[in-house]
CSV table of N, CA and C in Angstrom, one decimal:
chain,number,residue,atom,x,y,z
A,1,MET,N,17.0,35.2,1.2
A,1,MET,CA,16.1,34.2,2.1
A,1,MET,C,14.9,33.5,1.4
A,2,ASP,N,14.6,33.9,0.3
A,2,ASP,CA,13.4,33.6,-0.5
A,2,ASP,C,13.7,31.9,-0.6
A,3,GLU,N,14.7,31.5,-1.0
A,3,GLU,CA,15.2,30.2,-1.3
A,3,GLU,C,14.9,29.3,0.1
A,4,ALA,N,15.3,30.0,1.1
A,4,ALA,CA,15.4,29.2,2.3
A,4,ALA,C,14.0,29.1,2.8
A,5,GLU,N,13.1,30.0,2.5
A,5,GLU,CA,11.6,30.1,2.8
A,5,GLU,C,11.0,28.8,2.0
A,6,VAL,N,11.3,28.7,0.7
A,6,VAL,CA,10.7,27.6,-0.1
A,6,VAL,C,11.2,26.3,0.5
A,7,GLU,N,12.5,26.2,0.7
A,7,GLU,CA,13.1,24.9,1.4
A,7,GLU,C,12.4,24.5,2.5
A,8,HIS,N,12.2,25.4,3.5
A,8,HIS,CA,11.4,25.2,4.7
A,8,HIS,C,10.2,24.8,4.6
A,9,ALA,N,9.4,25.4,3.6
A,9,ALA,CA,8.0,25.1,3.3
A,9,ALA,C,7.9,23.5,2.7
A,10,ALA,N,8.9,23.3,1.9
A,10,ALA,CA,8.8,22.0,1.4
A,10,ALA,C,9.2,20.8,2.3
A,11,ALA,N,10.1,21.2,3.2
A,11,ALA,CA,10.5,20.3,4.2
A,11,ALA,C,9.1,20.1,5.2
A,12,LYS,N,8.6,21.3,5.5
A,12,LYS,CA,7.3,21.1,6.4
A,12,LYS,C,6.3,20.2,5.8
A,13,ASP,N,6.0,20.4,4.5
A,13,ASP,CA,5.2,19.6,3.9
A,13,ASP,C,5.4,18.1,3.8
A,14,LEU,N,6.8,17.8,3.6
A,14,LEU,CA,7.0,16.4,3.6
A,14,LEU,C,7.1,15.8,4.9
A,15,ILE,N,7.2,16.6,5.9
A,15,ILE,CA,7.1,16.0,7.4
A,15,ILE,C,5.7,16.0,7.6
A,16,THR,N,4.7,16.7,7.2
A,16,THR,CA,3.3,16.5,7.3
A,16,THR,C,2.9,15.1,6.6
A,17,GLN,N,3.4,15.0,5.4
A,17,GLN,CA,3.0,13.8,4.8
A,17,GLN,C,3.4,12.6,5.3
A,18,ILE,N,4.6,12.8,5.9
A,18,ILE,CA,5.2,11.4,6.6
A,18,ILE,C,4.4,11.2,7.9
A,19,ARG,N,4.4,12.3,8.7
A,19,ARG,CA,3.5,12.0,9.9
A,19,ARG,C,2.1,11.4,9.7
A,20,ASN,N,1.4,11.7,8.6
A,20,ASN,CA,0.1,11.3,8.3
A,20,ASN,C,0.2,10.0,7.5
A,21,SER,N,1.0,9.4,7.5
A,21,SER,CA,1.1,8.2,6.8
A,21,SER,C,2.0,7.1,7.4
A,22,SER,N,2.3,6.0,6.6
A,22,SER,CA,3.2,5.0,7.2
A,22,SER,C,3.6,4.2,5.9
A,23,PRO,N,4.6,3.4,6.0
A,23,PRO,CA,5.2,2.5,4.9
A,23,PRO,C,4.2,1.6,4.5
A,24,ALA,N,3.2,1.2,5.1
A,24,ALA,CA,2.2,0.3,4.8
A,24,ALA,C,1.1,0.9,3.9
A,25,LEU,N,0.9,2.3,4.2
A,25,LEU,CA,-0.1,2.9,3.5
A,25,LEU,C,0.4,3.9,2.4
A,26,ASP,N,1.5,4.2,2.1
A,26,ASP,CA,2.1,5.0,1.3
A,26,ASP,C,3.2,4.4,0.4
A,27,THR,N,3.2,4.0,-0.7
A,27,THR,CA,4.2,3.4,-1.5
A,27,THR,C,5.5,4.4,-1.7
A,28,GLN,N,5.2,5.6,-1.4
A,28,GLN,CA,6.3,6.7,-1.6
A,28,GLN,C,6.8,6.9,-0.2
A,29,PHE,N,6.5,6.4,0.9
A,29,PHE,CA,6.9,6.8,2.2
A,29,PHE,C,8.4,6.9,2.3
A,30,ASN,N,9.0,5.8,1.9
A,30,ASN,CA,10.4,5.8,2.0
A,30,ASN,C,11.0,6.8,1.3
A,31,ALA,N,10.8,7.0,0.1
A,31,ALA,CA,11.2,8.0,-0.8
A,31,ALA,C,11.2,9.6,-0.3
A,32,LYS,N,9.8,9.7,0.4
A,32,LYS,CA,9.7,11.0,1.3
A,32,LYS,C,10.6,11.2,2.4
A,33,VAL,N,10.9,10.1,3.1
A,33,VAL,CA,11.8,10.3,4.1
A,33,VAL,C,13.3,10.4,3.7
A,34,ASN,N,13.6,9.8,2.5
A,34,ASN,CA,15.0,9.9,2.0
A,34,ASN,C,15.1,11.4,1.6
A,35,VAL,N,14.0,11.9,0.8
A,35,VAL,CA,14.2,13.3,0.3
A,35,VAL,C,14.3,14.3,1.4
A,36,LEU,N,13.4,14.0,2.6
A,36,LEU,CA,13.6,15.0,3.7
A,36,LEU,C,15.0,15.0,4.2
A,37,GLY,N,15.6,13.9,4.3
A,37,GLY,CA,16.9,13.9,4.7
A,37,GLY,C,17.9,14.5,4.1
A,38,GLU,N,17.8,14.4,2.7
A,38,GLU,CA,18.6,15.2,1.8
A,38,GLU,C,18.4,16.6,1.8
A,39,TYR,N,17.2,17.1,2.0
A,39,TYR,CA,17.0,18.6,2.2
A,39,TYR,C,17.7,18.9,3.5
A,40,VAL,N,17.4,18.3,4.7
A,40,VAL,CA,18.2,18.7,5.9
A,40,VAL,C,19.6,18.6,5.6
A,41,GLU,N,20.4,17.6,5.1
A,41,GLU,CA,21.7,17.6,4.9
A,41,GLU,C,22.1,18.8,4.0
A,42,GLN,N,21.4,19.1,3.0
A,42,GLN,CA,21.9,20.3,2.1
A,42,GLN,C,21.8,21.6,3.0
A,43,HIS,N,20.7,21.8,3.7
A,43,HIS,CA,20.4,22.8,4.6
A,43,HIS,C,21.7,23.2,5.6
A,44,VAL,N,22.0,22.1,6.2
A,44,VAL,CA,23.1,22.2,7.3
A,44,VAL,C,24.4,22.7,6.4
A,45,ARG,N,24.8,22.0,5.3
A,45,ARG,CA,25.9,22.3,4.5
A,45,ARG,C,25.8,23.8,4.2
A,46,GLU,N,24.7,24.4,3.7
A,46,GLU,CA,24.6,25.8,3.3
A,46,GLU,C,24.7,26.7,4.5
A,47,GLU,N,24.2,26.3,5.7
A,47,GLU,CA,24.5,27.0,6.9
A,47,GLU,C,25.9,27.1,7.3
A,48,GLU,N,26.4,25.9,7.3
A,48,GLU,CA,27.9,25.7,7.8
A,48,GLU,C,28.8,26.6,6.9
A,49,GLY,N,28.4,26.6,5.6
A,49,GLY,CA,29.2,27.2,4.5
A,49,GLY,C,29.1,28.7,4.3
A,50,ALA,N,27.9,29.0,4.8
A,50,ALA,CA,27.5,30.6,4.6
A,50,ALA,C,27.3,31.3,5.7
A,51,ILE,N,26.3,30.8,6.5
A,51,ILE,CA,25.8,31.6,7.6
A,51,ILE,C,26.8,31.6,8.8
A,52,PHE,N,27.4,30.5,9.1
A,52,PHE,CA,28.2,30.5,10.2
A,52,PHE,C,29.4,31.3,10.0
A,53,PRO,N,30.1,31.3,8.9
A,53,PRO,CA,31.2,32.3,8.7
A,53,PRO,C,30.8,33.8,8.9
A,54,GLN,N,29.6,34.1,8.5
A,54,GLN,CA,29.1,35.5,8.7
A,54,GLN,C,28.8,35.8,10.1
A,55,VAL,N,28.4,34.8,10.8
A,55,VAL,CA,28.3,35.1,12.3
A,55,VAL,C,29.7,35.3,13.0
A,56,ARG,N,30.7,34.3,12.5
A,56,ARG,CA,32.0,34.6,13.1
A,56,ARG,C,32.5,36.0,12.8
A,57,ARG,N,32.3,36.5,11.6
A,57,ARG,CA,32.9,37.8,11.2
A,57,ARG,C,32.1,38.9,11.9
A,58,ALA,N,31.0,38.7,12.2
A,58,ALA,CA,30.2,39.7,13.0
A,58,ALA,C,30.5,39.7,14.5
A,59,LYS,N,31.2,38.7,14.9
A,59,LYS,CA,31.7,38.6,16.3
A,59,LYS,C,30.5,38.6,17.3
A,60,ILE,N,29.4,37.9,16.9
A,60,ILE,CA,28.3,37.7,17.7
A,60,ILE,C,28.8,36.7,19.1
A,61,ASP,N,28.1,37.1,20.1
A,61,ASP,CA,28.4,36.3,21.3
A,61,ASP,C,27.5,35.0,21.2
A,62,THR,N,28.0,34.0,20.5
A,62,THR,CA,27.2,32.7,20.2
A,62,THR,C,26.8,32.0,21.5
A,63,GLN,N,27.6,32.1,22.6
A,63,GLN,CA,27.2,31.5,24.0
A,63,GLN,C,25.9,32.2,24.4
A,64,ALA,N,25.9,33.3,24.4
A,64,ALA,CA,24.8,34.0,24.9
A,64,ALA,C,23.6,33.8,24.0
A,65,LEU,N,23.7,34.0,22.7
A,65,LEU,CA,22.8,33.7,21.7
A,65,LEU,C,22.3,32.2,22.0
A,66,GLY,N,22.9,31.4,22.1
A,66,GLY,CA,22.6,29.9,22.3
A,66,GLY,C,21.7,29.8,23.7
A,67,GLU,N,22.1,30.6,24.7
A,67,GLU,CA,21.4,30.4,25.9
A,67,GLU,C,20.1,31.1,25.7
A,68,GLN,N,20.1,32.1,25.0
A,68,GLN,CA,18.4,32.7,24.6
A,68,GLN,C,17.8,31.8,23.9
A,69,ILE,N,18.3,31.2,22.9
A,69,ILE,CA,17.6,30.3,22.1
A,69,ILE,C,17.1,29.2,22.9
A,70,ALA,N,17.9,28.5,23.7
A,70,ALA,CA,17.6,27.3,24.7
A,70,ALA,C,16.5,28.0,25.6
A,71,ALA,N,16.5,29.1,26.1
A,71,ALA,CA,15.5,29.6,27.0
A,71,ALA,C,14.2,29.8,26.3
A,72,ARG,N,14.2,30.3,25.2
A,72,ARG,CA,12.9,30.5,24.2
A,72,ARG,C,12.4,29.3,24.0
A,73,LYS,N,13.2,28.2,23.5
A,73,LYS,CA,12.7,26.9,23.1
A,73,LYS,C,11.9,26.2,24.4
A,74,ALA,N,12.6,26.3,25.6
A,74,ALA,CA,11.9,25.7,26.8
A,74,ALA,C,10.6,26.5,26.9
A,75,GLU,N,10.5,27.8,26.9
A,75,GLU,CA,9.3,28.5,27.0
A,75,GLU,C,8.3,28.0,26.2
A,76,ILE,N,8.7,27.9,24.8
A,76,ILE,CA,7.7,27.5,23.8
A,76,ILE,C,7.2,25.9,24.2
A,77,LEU,N,8.0,25.1,24.4
A,77,LEU,CA,7.8,23.8,24.9
A,77,LEU,C,6.9,23.7,26.0
A,78,GLY,N,7.3,24.5,26.9
A,78,GLY,CA,6.3,24.7,28.1
A,78,GLY,C,4.8,25.0,27.7
A,79,GLU,N,4.9,26.1,26.7
A,79,GLU,CA,3.3,26.5,26.2
A,79,GLU,C,2.6,25.5,25.6
A,80,VAL,N,3.4,24.8,24.6
A,80,VAL,CA,2.9,23.6,24.0
A,80,VAL,C,2.5,22.6,24.9
A,81,ALA,N,3.1,22.0,26.0
A,81,ALA,CA,2.8,21.3,26.9
A,81,ALA,C,1.5,21.7,27.6
A,82,ASP,N,1.7,22.9,28.1
A,82,ASP,CA,0.3,23.4,28.8
A,82,ASP,C,-0.8,23.5,27.9
A,83,GLY,N,-0.7,23.7,26.6
A,83,GLY,CA,-1.9,23.7,25.6
A,83,GLY,C,-2.4,22.4,25.4
A,84,SER,N,-1.5,21.4,25.4
A,84,SER,CA,-1.9,19.9,25.2
A,84,SER,C,-2.6,19.5,26.5
A,85,ALA,N,-2.1,19.9,27.5
A,85,ALA,CA,-2.9,19.4,28.7
A,85,ALA,C,-4.3,20.2,28.8
A,86,ARG,N,-4.3,21.3,28.4
A,86,ARG,CA,-5.6,22.0,28.5
A,86,ARG,C,-6.6,21.2,27.4
A,87,ALA,N,-6.0,21.0,26.2
A,87,ALA,CA,-6.9,20.4,25.1
A,87,ALA,C,-7.3,19.0,25.7
A,88,SER,N,-6.3,18.1,26.3
A,88,SER,CA,-6.7,16.9,26.9
A,88,SER,C,-7.9,17.1,27.9
A,89,SER,N,-7.9,17.9,28.9
A,89,SER,CA,-8.8,18.1,29.7
A,89,SER,C,-10.1,18.5,29.2
A,90,LEU,N,-10.0,19.3,28.2
A,90,LEU,CA,-11.4,19.7,27.5
A,90,LEU,C,-12.0,18.5,26.8
A,91,ARG,N,-11.3,17.5,26.4
A,91,ARG,CA,-11.8,16.4,25.6
A,91,ARG,C,-12.5,15.5,26.6
A,92,LEU,N,-12.1,15.6,27.9
A,92,LEU,CA,-12.7,14.8,28.9
A,92,LEU,C,-14.0,15.3,29.5
A,93,ILE,N,-14.3,16.5,29.2
A,93,ILE,CA,-15.5,17.1,29.6
A,93,ILE,C,-16.8,16.6,28.8
């Protein structure tokens, strides 16, 4: 999993660079977007080729797992939204 951690860190770094820039401000903007796309495509291929078959062999209830992930995602997004609302109200003070 060390390689996956490095890949995720690199992708997060590129995302940060892309968010903090624009094509008008960064001559490498398009290259960064393309590289990020390549990272994501490679990551998906690796998961489909290695991790998904392992999950199938383990006979994990993927339906239940998906529901748990969706519930947790909704919970996290709610927390983020609540935090953003609180932060916005604090700026008004």
